[in-house]
Every structure is written in structure tokens, then in C-alpha cells.
Amino acid sequence: AISLLVVLGNLVAIFGLDTIFLDDQVRYTFAVENFFPWYIAKENFFRPFFLFPLYKLMQISPYLARGVQVLCFMVPLSFSFYILYRRVFGLPIILALSASVIPNILPAQELIPAFIDGSYTVQGLLATNISILLAAKYVDGEDEKYRYLFASIIGYIFAVEMVLHAIFLLVPILVL
């Protein structure tokens, strides 16, 4: 249900826009010239490694790159939110389902999958959610719980290197 809702909610963003937005025009040129955007890695180390394949897909079709963005990042992000809301916060199924899907299908959000270069926040938020889920596993005190702590810290570092908004999670992760 989550996959279907997220994909259907983003059909306009994938197929309805006949242009390449903002920085995507420059990134498209980079992909054509096989220029890897190392300068982006100065601020967010992992970001170009996730976005450059999407730039290459834009050469084939911007619709394909947008579809991959939705299927590979937005759908898993909604799943991670659903797991967080159900297992960690214990919300009812309908509420967890709604809360996990709505951020990815809001009408004002259509530029997230349509603007490939600006969609790095989705990848960073996915890494952040995975880090929080791993920290919650650590807190639950299951066997070999320190593996979860280590994986959560690695996930947090990865999230910070994808997008800087994750830096604000340092205190909650340290508290956990």
C-alpha cells in the first residue's frame, strides 16, 4: 500500500513536467561530459555518489531518473517512517500509514522528485531514519546491542555527509 500510494502520488512529478529544473541543467551537462561533481563532496561527501547515477539516468530520460528517485528513495523513506511510527512510537496502523505517506505525496512536494539535484534531502532523511531505527534497536537492549549502536553512529555520519540537516540529531543520538 505504501509503495502504491507514494508512486501514484508522484506521477505528476515524474511524468507531468516537461523541463529540467534549476541546477539539473548543469548536472545534465556534467553527465554528458562524464564530469563527476567532486566539488559537491566538499560539503556533503556522499551526495555526489548518489546523485551522479541519477544525472546519468537523466541522459536516457528525465522521467526515468525521477521514477528511480521515487522508487529507490521516496518509497523506502515512507517505509522507514512507517516502521518508526509503528514499532518505536506504537501508533495505530492507519495513523502510521498516513503519517508515513503524506510527506512524500503533498502537492507542493512535486519538485522533490522532479528536481534531481535538489532531492538529496530525501536520501539524507532516509539515512537519518535508518540511524534512528538502529538507535532504537540499541535502546531495546537486544543481543549484541552494541552492533546497533555502532551501525547507528555510522548511519548518522552517513546522513550528515549526505545533508547537513542531520547534524541536529547529534544530541538525541548521544542521549540514546
Coordinates of N, CA and C in Angstrom, one line a residue:
A1 N 0.8 -1.2 0.0 CA 0.0 0.0 0.0 C 0.9 1.3 0.0
I2 N 2.0 1.2 0.8 CA 2.8 2.4 0.9 C 3.4 2.7 -0.5
S3 N 4.0 1.7 -1.1 CA 4.6 1.9 -2.5 C 3.6 2.4 -3.5
L4 N 2.5 1.8 -3.5 CA 1.4 2.3 -4.4 C 1.0 3.7 -4.2
L5 N 0.8 4.1 -3.0 CA 0.4 5.5 -2.6 C 1.5 6.5 -3.0
V6 N 2.8 6.2 -2.7 CA 3.8 7.1 -3.0 C 4.1 7.2 -4.5
V7 N 4.0 6.1 -5.2 CA 4.2 6.2 -6.7 C 3.0 6.9 -7.3
L8 N 1.8 6.6 -7.0 CA 0.7 7.3 -7.6 C 0.7 8.8 -7.2
G9 N 1.1 9.1 -6.0 CA 1.1 10.5 -5.5 C 2.2 11.3 -6.2
N10 N 3.1 10.6 -6.9 CA 4.2 11.4 -7.5 C 4.2 11.2 -9.1
L11 N 3.1 10.7 -9.6 CA 3.0 10.5 -11.1 C 3.1 11.9 -11.8
V12 N 2.5 12.9 -11.2 CA 2.6 14.2 -11.9 C 4.0 14.7 -11.8
A13 N 4.7 14.5 -10.7 CA 6.1 15.0 -10.6 C 7.0 14.2 -11.5
I14 N 6.7 12.9 -11.8 CA 7.6 12.1 -12.7 C 7.3 12.4 -14.1
F15 N 6.0 12.4 -14.5 CA 5.7 12.5 -16.0 C 5.1 13.8 -16.4
G16 N 4.6 14.6 -15.4 CA 3.9 15.8 -15.8 C 4.7 17.0 -16.1
L17 N 6.0 17.0 -15.8 CA 6.8 18.2 -16.0 C 7.8 18.0 -17.2
D18 N 7.7 18.8 -18.2 CA 8.5 18.6 -19.4 C 9.8 19.4 -19.4
T19 N 10.3 19.7 -18.3 CA 11.5 20.5 -18.3 C 12.5 20.0 -17.3
I20 N 13.7 20.4 -17.4 CA 14.8 20.1 -16.4 C 14.9 21.3 -15.5
F21 N 14.8 21.2 -14.2 CA 14.8 22.3 -13.3 C 16.2 22.8 -12.8
L22 N 16.3 24.0 -12.7 CA 17.4 24.7 -11.9 C 18.8 24.1 -12.2
D23 N 19.4 23.6 -11.2 CA 20.8 23.0 -11.3 C 20.8 21.7 -12.1
D24 N 19.7 21.1 -12.4 CA 19.7 19.9 -13.1 C 20.2 20.1 -14.6
Q25 N 20.1 21.3 -15.1 CA 20.6 21.5 -16.4 C 22.1 21.4 -16.4
V26 N 22.8 22.0 -15.4 CA 24.2 21.9 -15.3 C 24.6 20.5 -15.0
R27 N 23.9 19.8 -14.2 CA 24.3 18.4 -13.8 C 24.1 17.5 -15.1
Y28 N 23.1 17.8 -15.9 CA 22.9 17.0 -17.1 C 24.1 17.2 -18.0
T29 N 24.6 18.4 -18.1 CA 25.8 18.6 -18.9 C 27.0 17.8 -18.3
F30 N 27.1 17.8 -17.0 CA 28.2 17.0 -16.3 C 28.1 15.6 -16.7
A31 N 26.9 15.0 -16.7 CA 26.7 13.6 -17.1 C 27.0 13.4 -18.5
V32 N 26.7 14.3 -19.4 CA 27.0 14.1 -20.8 C 28.6 14.1 -21.0
E33 N 29.2 15.0 -20.3 CA 30.7 15.1 -20.4 C 31.4 14.1 -19.4
N34 N 30.7 13.3 -18.7 CA 31.3 12.4 -17.7 C 32.1 13.1 -16.7
F35 N 31.7 14.3 -16.3 CA 32.4 15.0 -15.2 C 31.7 14.7 -13.9
F36 N 32.5 14.1 -13.0 CA 32.0 13.8 -11.7 C 32.1 15.0 -10.8
P37 N 31.0 15.5 -10.2 CA 31.0 16.7 -9.4 C 31.6 16.6 -8.0
W38 N 33.0 16.5 -8.0 CA 33.7 16.4 -6.8 C 33.5 17.6 -5.9
Y39 N 33.3 18.8 -6.4 CA 33.2 20.0 -5.6 C 32.0 19.9 -4.6
I40 N 30.9 19.1 -5.0 CA 29.8 18.9 -4.1 C 30.3 18.1 -2.8
A41 N 31.2 17.2 -3.0 CA 31.7 16.4 -1.9 C 32.4 17.2 -0.8
K42 N 32.8 18.4 -1.1 CA 33.4 19.3 -0.1 C 32.5 19.5 1.1
E43 N 31.2 19.7 0.8 CA 30.2 19.9 1.9 C 29.5 18.6 2.3
N44 N 29.1 17.8 1.3 CA 28.4 16.6 1.6 C 29.1 15.5 0.9
F45 N 30.0 14.7 1.5 CA 30.8 13.8 0.9 C 30.1 12.7 0.0
F46 N 29.0 12.2 0.6 CA 28.4 11.1 -0.1 C 27.4 11.5 -1.2
R47 N 27.0 12.8 -1.1 CA 25.9 13.3 -2.0 C 26.2 13.0 -3.5
P48 N 27.4 13.3 -4.0 CA 27.6 13.1 -5.5 C 27.6 11.6 -5.9
F49 N 27.9 10.7 -4.9 CA 27.9 9.3 -5.3 C 26.5 8.8 -5.5
F50 N 25.5 9.4 -4.8 CA 24.1 9.0 -5.0 C 23.5 9.8 -6.2
L51 N 23.9 11.0 -6.4 CA 23.2 11.8 -7.4 C 23.8 11.7 -8.8
F52 N 25.1 11.4 -8.9 CA 25.7 11.2 -10.2 C 25.0 10.1 -11.1
P53 N 24.7 9.0 -10.5 CA 24.0 8.0 -11.3 C 22.6 8.5 -11.8
L54 N 22.0 9.3 -10.9 CA 20.7 9.9 -11.4 C 20.9 10.9 -12.5
Y55 N 22.0 11.6 -12.5 CA 22.4 12.5 -13.6 C 22.6 11.7 -14.9
K56 N 23.3 10.6 -14.7 CA 23.5 9.7 -15.9 C 22.1 9.2 -16.4
L57 N 21.2 8.9 -15.5 CA 19.9 8.4 -16.0 C 19.1 9.5 -16.7
M58 N 19.4 10.8 -16.3 CA 18.8 11.9 -17.0 C 19.1 12.0 -18.4
Q59 N 20.3 11.5 -18.8 CA 20.7 11.4 -20.2 C 19.8 10.5 -21.0
I60 N 19.3 9.4 -20.4 CA 18.4 8.5 -21.0 C 17.0 9.1 -21.1
S61 N 16.6 9.6 -19.9 CA 15.3 10.2 -19.8 C 15.1 10.8 -18.4
P62 N 14.7 12.1 -18.3 CA 14.5 12.7 -17.0 C 13.4 12.0 -16.3
Y63 N 12.4 11.4 -17.0 CA 11.3 10.7 -16.4 C 11.9 9.4 -15.7
L64 N 12.8 8.8 -16.3 CA 13.4 7.6 -15.7 C 14.2 8.0 -14.4
A65 N 14.9 9.0 -14.5 CA 15.6 9.5 -13.3 C 14.7 9.8 -12.1
R66 N 13.6 10.5 -12.5 CA 12.6 10.8 -11.5 C 11.9 9.6 -10.9
G67 N 11.6 8.6 -11.8 CA 11.0 7.4 -11.3 C 11.9 6.6 -10.4
V68 N 13.2 6.6 -10.7 CA 14.2 5.9 -9.9 C 14.2 6.6 -8.5
Q69 N 14.2 7.9 -8.5 CA 14.2 8.7 -7.3 C 13.1 8.3 -6.4
V70 N 11.9 8.2 -7.0 CA 10.7 7.8 -6.2 C 10.8 6.4 -5.7
L71 N 11.2 5.4 -6.6 CA 11.2 4.0 -6.2 C 12.3 3.7 -5.3
C72 N 13.5 4.3 -5.5 CA 14.7 3.9 -4.7 C 14.9 4.7 -3.4
F73 N 14.2 5.9 -3.3 CA 14.5 6.7 -2.1 C 13.2 7.1 -1.4
M74 N 12.2 7.6 -2.2 CA 11.0 8.1 -1.5 C 10.1 6.9 -1.0
V75 N 10.0 5.8 -1.7 CA 9.3 4.7 -1.2 C 10.0 4.1 0.1
P76 N 11.3 3.8 0.0 CA 11.9 3.3 1.3 C 11.9 4.3 2.4
L77 N 11.9 5.6 2.1 CA 11.7 6.6 3.2 C 10.4 6.5 3.8
S78 N 9.3 6.3 3.1 CA 8.0 6.1 3.6 C 7.9 4.8 4.5
F79 N 8.6 3.8 4.0 CA 8.6 2.5 4.7 C 9.4 2.7 6.1
S80 N 10.5 3.5 6.0 CA 11.2 3.7 7.3 C 10.4 4.5 8.3
F81 N 9.7 5.5 7.8 CA 8.8 6.3 8.6 C 7.7 5.4 9.2
Y82 N 7.1 4.5 8.4 CA 6.1 3.6 8.9 C 6.6 2.7 10.0
I83 N 7.8 2.1 9.8 CA 8.4 1.3 10.8 C 8.7 2.1 12.1
L84 N 9.2 3.3 11.9 CA 9.4 4.2 13.1 C 8.1 4.5 13.9
Y85 N 7.1 4.8 13.1 CA 5.8 5.2 13.8 C 5.2 3.9 14.4
R86 N 5.2 2.8 13.8 CA 4.6 1.6 14.3 C 5.4 1.0 15.5
R87 N 6.7 0.7 15.2 CA 7.5 -0.1 16.2 C 8.0 0.7 17.3
V88 N 8.5 1.9 17.0 CA 9.1 2.8 18.0 C 8.1 3.6 18.8
F89 N 7.2 4.2 18.1 CA 6.2 5.1 18.7 C 4.9 4.3 19.0
G90 N 4.7 3.2 18.4 CA 3.5 2.4 18.7 C 2.2 3.0 18.2
L91 N 2.2 3.8 17.1 CA 1.0 4.4 16.6 C 0.1 3.3 15.9
P92 N -1.2 3.5 15.9 CA -2.1 2.6 15.2 C -1.7 2.6 13.7
I93 N -2.1 1.5 13.0 CA -1.7 1.2 11.6 C -2.1 2.4 10.7
I94 N -3.4 2.8 10.8 CA -3.9 3.8 9.9 C -3.2 5.1 10.1
L95 N -2.9 5.5 11.3 CA -2.2 6.7 11.6 C -0.8 6.6 11.1
A96 N -0.1 5.5 11.4 CA 1.3 5.3 10.9 C 1.4 5.3 9.4
L97 N 0.4 4.7 8.8 CA 0.4 4.7 7.3 C 0.2 6.1 6.7
S98 N -0.7 6.8 7.2 CA -1.0 8.1 6.8 C 0.2 9.0 7.0
A99 N 0.7 9.0 8.2 CA 1.9 9.9 8.5 C 3.1 9.5 7.8
S100 N 3.3 8.3 7.4 CA 4.5 7.9 6.6 C 4.4 8.3 5.1
V101 N 3.2 8.3 4.6 CA 3.0 8.6 3.2 C 2.8 10.0 2.8
I102 N 2.1 10.7 3.7 CA 1.7 12.1 3.4 C 2.9 13.0 3.0
P103 N 4.0 13.0 3.8 CA 5.1 13.9 3.4 C 5.7 13.7 2.0
N104 N 5.5 12.5 1.5 CA 6.0 12.2 0.1 C 5.0 12.4 -1.0
I105 N 3.8 12.7 -0.7 CA 2.8 12.9 -1.7 C 2.1 14.3 -1.7
L106 N 2.6 15.2 -0.8 CA 2.0 16.5 -0.8 C 2.1 17.2 -2.1
P107 N 1.1 17.9 -2.6 CA 1.1 18.6 -3.9 C 2.3 19.6 -4.0
A108 N 2.7 20.2 -3.0 CA 3.8 21.2 -3.0 C 5.2 20.5 -3.1
Q109 N 5.2 19.2 -2.9 CA 6.4 18.4 -2.9 C 6.8 17.9 -4.3
E110 N 6.1 18.2 -5.3 CA 6.4 17.6 -6.6 C 7.8 18.0 -7.2
L111 N 8.4 19.0 -6.7 CA 9.7 19.4 -7.1 C 10.8 18.5 -6.5
I112 N 10.5 17.7 -5.4 CA 11.5 16.8 -4.9 C 11.9 15.8 -5.9
P113 N 11.0 15.0 -6.4 CA 11.5 14.0 -7.4 C 11.8 14.7 -8.8
A114 N 11.1 15.8 -9.1 CA 11.3 16.4 -10.4 C 12.6 17.1 -10.5
F115 N 13.1 17.7 -9.4 CA 14.4 18.4 -9.3 C 15.4 17.4 -8.7
I116 N 16.1 16.7 -9.6 CA 17.0 15.6 -9.1 C 18.1 16.2 -8.2
D117 N 18.7 17.3 -8.5 CA 19.8 17.8 -7.7 C 19.3 18.3 -6.4
G118 N 18.1 18.7 -6.3 CA 17.5 19.2 -5.0 C 16.9 18.1 -4.2
S119 N 16.9 16.9 -4.6 CA 16.3 15.8 -3.9 C 17.2 15.1 -3.0
Y120 N 18.4 15.6 -2.8 CA 19.3 14.9 -1.9 C 18.8 14.9 -0.5
T121 N 17.9 15.8 -0.1 CA 17.3 15.7 1.2 C 16.6 14.4 1.5
V122 N 16.0 13.8 0.5 CA 15.3 12.6 0.6 C 16.3 11.5 1.0
Q123 N 17.4 11.4 0.3 CA 18.4 10.4 0.7 C 19.0 10.6 2.1
G124 N 19.2 11.9 2.4 CA 19.7 12.2 3.8 C 18.7 11.9 4.8
L125 N 17.5 12.1 4.6 CA 16.4 11.8 5.6 C 16.3 10.3 5.7
L126 N 16.4 9.6 4.6 CA 16.4 8.1 4.7 C 17.5 7.6 5.6
A127 N 18.7 8.1 5.4 CA 19.8 7.7 6.2 C 19.6 8.1 7.7
T128 N 19.0 9.2 7.9 CA 18.7 9.7 9.2 C 17.7 8.7 9.9
N129 N 16.7 8.4 9.2 CA 15.6 7.5 9.8 C 16.2 6.1 10.1
I130 N 17.1 5.6 9.2 CA 17.7 4.3 9.4 C 18.6 4.4 10.7
S131 N 19.3 5.5 10.8 CA 20.1 5.7 12.0 C 19.2 5.7 13.3
I132 N 18.1 6.4 13.3 CA 17.2 6.4 14.4 C 16.6 5.1 14.7
L133 N 16.3 4.3 13.7 CA 15.7 3.0 13.9 C 16.8 2.0 14.5
L134 N 18.0 2.2 14.1 CA 19.1 1.4 14.7 C 19.4 1.8 16.1
A135 N 19.3 3.1 16.4 CA 19.5 3.6 17.8 C 18.4 3.0 18.7
A136 N 17.1 2.9 18.1 CA 16.0 2.4 18.9 C 16.2 0.9 19.2
K137 N 16.8 0.2 18.2 CA 17.2 -1.2 18.5 C 18.2 -1.4 19.6
Y138 N 19.2 -0.4 19.6 CA 20.2 -0.4 20.7 C 19.5 -0.2 22.0
V139 N 18.6 0.7 22.1 CA 17.9 1.0 23.3 C 17.1 -0.1 23.8
D140 N 16.5 -0.9 22.9 CA 15.7 -2.0 23.3 C 16.5 -3.1 24.0
G141 N 17.8 -3.1 23.9 CA 18.7 -4.0 24.6 C 18.7 -5.4 24.1
E142 N 18.6 -5.6 22.8 CA 18.6 -6.9 22.3 C 20.0 -7.5 22.3
D143 N 20.2 -8.8 22.0 CA 21.5 -9.4 22.0 C 22.4 -8.6 21.0
E144 N 23.7 -8.5 21.4 CA 24.7 -7.8 20.6 C 24.2 -6.4 20.3
K145 N 23.7 -5.7 21.3 CA 23.1 -4.4 21.0 C 24.2 -3.4 20.6
Y146 N 25.4 -3.6 20.9 CA 26.4 -2.6 20.5 C 26.7 -2.6 19.0
R147 N 26.3 -3.6 18.3 CA 26.4 -3.6 16.9 C 25.4 -2.6 16.3
Y148 N 24.2 -2.5 17.0 CA 23.2 -1.5 16.6 C 23.7 -0.1 16.9
L149 N 24.4 0.1 18.0 CA 24.9 1.4 18.3 C 25.9 1.8 17.3
F150 N 26.8 0.9 17.0 CA 27.9 1.2 16.0 C 27.3 1.5 14.6
A151 N 26.3 0.7 14.2 CA 25.6 0.9 12.9 C 24.8 2.2 12.9
S152 N 24.3 2.6 14.1 CA 23.5 3.9 14.2 C 24.5 5.1 14.0
I153 N 25.6 5.0 14.6 CA 26.6 6.0 14.5 C 27.1 6.2 13.1
I154 N 27.4 5.0 12.5 CA 27.8 5.0 11.1 C 26.7 5.6 10.2
G155 N 25.5 5.2 10.4 CA 24.3 5.8 9.7 C 24.2 7.3 9.9
Y156 N 24.4 7.7 11.1 CA 24.3 9.2 11.4 C 25.4 9.9 10.7
I157 N 26.7 9.4 10.7 CA 27.8 10.1 10.0 C 27.4 10.1 8.5
F158 N 26.9 9.0 8.0 CA 26.5 9.0 6.5 C 25.4 10.0 6.3
A159 N 24.4 10.1 7.2 CA 23.4 11.1 7.0 C 23.9 12.5 7.0
V160 N 24.8 12.8 7.9 CA 25.4 14.2 8.0 C 26.2 14.5 6.7
E161 N 26.8 13.5 6.1 CA 27.6 13.7 4.9 C 26.7 13.7 3.7
M162 N 25.5 13.3 3.8 CA 24.5 13.5 2.7 C 23.9 14.8 2.7
V163 N 23.5 15.2 3.9 CA 22.7 16.5 4.0 C 23.0 17.0 5.4
L164 N 23.2 18.3 5.5 CA 23.7 18.9 6.8 C 22.6 19.0 7.8
H165 N 21.3 18.8 7.5 CA 20.2 18.9 8.5 C 20.3 17.8 9.5
A166 N 21.0 16.7 9.2 CA 21.1 15.6 10.2 C 22.0 16.0 11.3
I167 N 22.8 17.0 11.3 CA 23.7 17.4 12.3 C 22.9 17.7 13.6
F168 N 21.7 18.1 13.5 CA 20.9 18.5 14.7 C 20.5 17.2 15.5
L169 N 20.7 16.1 14.9 CA 20.3 14.8 15.6 C 21.5 14.3 16.5
L170 N 22.6 15.1 16.6 CA 23.7 14.6 17.4 C 23.3 14.4 18.8
V171 N 22.7 15.4 19.4 CA 22.3 15.3 20.9 C 21.3 14.1 21.1
P172 N 20.2 14.0 20.4 CA 19.4 12.8 20.6 C 20.1 11.5 20.5
I173 N 20.9 11.3 19.5 CA 21.7 10.1 19.3 C 22.6 9.8 20.4
L174 N 23.3 10.9 20.9 CA 24.2 10.7 22.0 C 23.4 10.4 23.3
V175 N 22.2 10.9 23.5 CA 21.4 10.7 24.6 C 20.9 9.2 24.6
L176 N 20.6 8.7 23.4 CA 20.1 7.3 23.3 C 21.3 6.4 23.7

